[in-house]
Short mmCIF file of C-alpha atoms in Angstrom, two decimals:
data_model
loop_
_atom_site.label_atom_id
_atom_site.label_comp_id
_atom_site.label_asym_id
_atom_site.label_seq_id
_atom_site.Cartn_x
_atom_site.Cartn_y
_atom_site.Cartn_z
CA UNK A 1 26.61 -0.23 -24.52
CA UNK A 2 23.54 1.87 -23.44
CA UNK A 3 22.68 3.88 -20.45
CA UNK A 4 19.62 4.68 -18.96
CA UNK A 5 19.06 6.96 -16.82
CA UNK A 6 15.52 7.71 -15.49
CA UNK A 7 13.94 11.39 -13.39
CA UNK A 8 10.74 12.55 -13.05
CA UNK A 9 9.40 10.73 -9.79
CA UNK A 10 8.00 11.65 -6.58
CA UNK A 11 5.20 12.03 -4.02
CA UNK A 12 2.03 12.70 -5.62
CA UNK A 13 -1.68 13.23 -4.16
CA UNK A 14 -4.47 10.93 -5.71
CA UNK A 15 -5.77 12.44 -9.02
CA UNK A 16 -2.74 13.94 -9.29
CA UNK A 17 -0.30 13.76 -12.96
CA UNK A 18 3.25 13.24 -12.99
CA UNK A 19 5.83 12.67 -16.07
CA UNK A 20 8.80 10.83 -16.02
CA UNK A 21 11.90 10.64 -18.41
CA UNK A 22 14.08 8.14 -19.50
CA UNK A 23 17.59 9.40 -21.51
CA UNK A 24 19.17 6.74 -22.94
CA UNK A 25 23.54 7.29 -24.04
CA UNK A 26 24.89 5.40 -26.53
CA UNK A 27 24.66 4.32 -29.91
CA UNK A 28 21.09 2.54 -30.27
CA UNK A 29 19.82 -0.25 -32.78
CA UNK A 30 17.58 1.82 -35.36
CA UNK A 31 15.01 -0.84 -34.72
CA UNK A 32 15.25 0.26 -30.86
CA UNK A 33 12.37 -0.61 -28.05
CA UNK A 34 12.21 1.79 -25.06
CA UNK A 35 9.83 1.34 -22.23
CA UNK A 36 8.62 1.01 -18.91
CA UNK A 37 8.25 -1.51 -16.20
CA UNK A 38 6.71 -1.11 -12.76
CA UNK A 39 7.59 -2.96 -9.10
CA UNK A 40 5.74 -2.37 -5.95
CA UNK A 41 7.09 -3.83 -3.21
CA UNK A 42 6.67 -7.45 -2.39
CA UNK A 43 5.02 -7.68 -6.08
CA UNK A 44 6.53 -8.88 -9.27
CA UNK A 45 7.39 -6.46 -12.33
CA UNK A 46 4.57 -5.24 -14.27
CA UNK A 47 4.77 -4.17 -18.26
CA UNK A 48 3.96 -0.70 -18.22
CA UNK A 49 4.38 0.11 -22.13
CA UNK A 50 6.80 0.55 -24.47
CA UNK A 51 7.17 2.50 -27.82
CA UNK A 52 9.16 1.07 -30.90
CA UNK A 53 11.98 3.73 -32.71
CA UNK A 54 9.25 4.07 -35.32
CA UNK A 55 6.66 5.24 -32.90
CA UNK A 56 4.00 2.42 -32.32
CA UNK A 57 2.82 1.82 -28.64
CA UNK A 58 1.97 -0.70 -26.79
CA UNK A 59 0.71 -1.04 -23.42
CA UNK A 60 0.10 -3.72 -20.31
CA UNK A 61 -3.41 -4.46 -19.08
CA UNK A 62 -5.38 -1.29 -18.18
CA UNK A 63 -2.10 0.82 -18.48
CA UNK A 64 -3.55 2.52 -21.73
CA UNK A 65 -6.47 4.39 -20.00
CA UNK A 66 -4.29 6.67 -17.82
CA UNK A 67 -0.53 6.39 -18.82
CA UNK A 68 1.06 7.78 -22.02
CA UNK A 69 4.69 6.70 -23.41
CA UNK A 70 6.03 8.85 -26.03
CA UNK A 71 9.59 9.78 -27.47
CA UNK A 72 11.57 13.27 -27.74
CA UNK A 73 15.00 14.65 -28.39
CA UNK A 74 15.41 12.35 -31.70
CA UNK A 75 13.96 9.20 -29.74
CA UNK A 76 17.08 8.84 -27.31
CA UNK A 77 14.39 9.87 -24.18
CA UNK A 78 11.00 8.68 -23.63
CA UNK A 79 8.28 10.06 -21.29
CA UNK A 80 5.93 8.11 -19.56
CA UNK A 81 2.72 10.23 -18.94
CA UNK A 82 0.46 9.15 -15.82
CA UNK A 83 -2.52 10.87 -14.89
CA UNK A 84 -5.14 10.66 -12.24
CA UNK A 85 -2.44 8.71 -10.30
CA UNK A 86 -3.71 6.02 -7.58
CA UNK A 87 -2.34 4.83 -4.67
CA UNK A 88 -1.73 1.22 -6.29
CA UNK A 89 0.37 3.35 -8.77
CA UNK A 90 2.95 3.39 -5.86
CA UNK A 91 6.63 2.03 -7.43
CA UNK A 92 9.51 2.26 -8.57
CA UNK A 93 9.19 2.85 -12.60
CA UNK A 94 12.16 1.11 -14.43
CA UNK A 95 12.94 2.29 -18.36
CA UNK A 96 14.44 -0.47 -20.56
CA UNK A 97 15.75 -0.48 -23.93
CA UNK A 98 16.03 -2.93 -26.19
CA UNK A 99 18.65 -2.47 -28.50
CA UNK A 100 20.01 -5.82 -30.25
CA UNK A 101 19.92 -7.18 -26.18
CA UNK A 102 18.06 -5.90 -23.14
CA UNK A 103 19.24 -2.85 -21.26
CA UNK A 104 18.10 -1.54 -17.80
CA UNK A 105 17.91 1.73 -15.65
CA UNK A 106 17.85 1.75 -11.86
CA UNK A 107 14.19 3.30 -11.69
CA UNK A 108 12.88 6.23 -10.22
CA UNK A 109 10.12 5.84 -7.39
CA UNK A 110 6.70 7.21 -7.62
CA UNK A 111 4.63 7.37 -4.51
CA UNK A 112 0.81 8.71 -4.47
CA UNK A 113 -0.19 8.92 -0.83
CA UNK A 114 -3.33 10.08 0.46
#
């Protein structure tokens, strides 16, 4: 089993940069996936990006431009780097995992208010 537990959001100002985290416990597949979805309310889930266990991104649709996923601590926590945050930015970012099946945190919300 895997557990992931997510930190890093908040209430941002436009323009503004925030980072969140993503710790996964438990033993992981070598050939691991970690990432990051996105829902807004009243919207579906949106890919945000994910990074494979050897280190190669990929990201949704105009994702790329202003958010950065990366891993640290020997790849068992990934960052998600957002800059020049927008109000459409606004919800809650969920981390997943793939590790021989899908695995899911709870999210962390990220609001950018004007």
């Amino acid at each position: 089993q895997v557990q992931l537990v997510e930190s890093g959001g908040g209430s941002v100002q436009p323009g503004e940069s925030l980072t969140l985290s993503c710790e996964a416990s438990g033993r992981l597949f070598d050939r691991n996936i970690m990432g990051w979805y996105r829902q807004a309310p009243g919207k579906e889930r949106e890919f945000v990006g994910h990074i494979t266990a050897r280190g190669t991104t990929n990201y949704g649709d105009s994702m790329q431009d202003r958010f950065t996923v990366s891993r640290v601590n020997a790849g068992n926590t990934i960052l998600l780097r957002m800059t020049n945050l927008k109000p459409e930015d606004t919800a809650n970012y969920i981390c997943y995992c793939y590790s021989l099946k899908n695995y899911w945190g709870r999210g962390t919300q990220v609001t950018v208010w004007s």
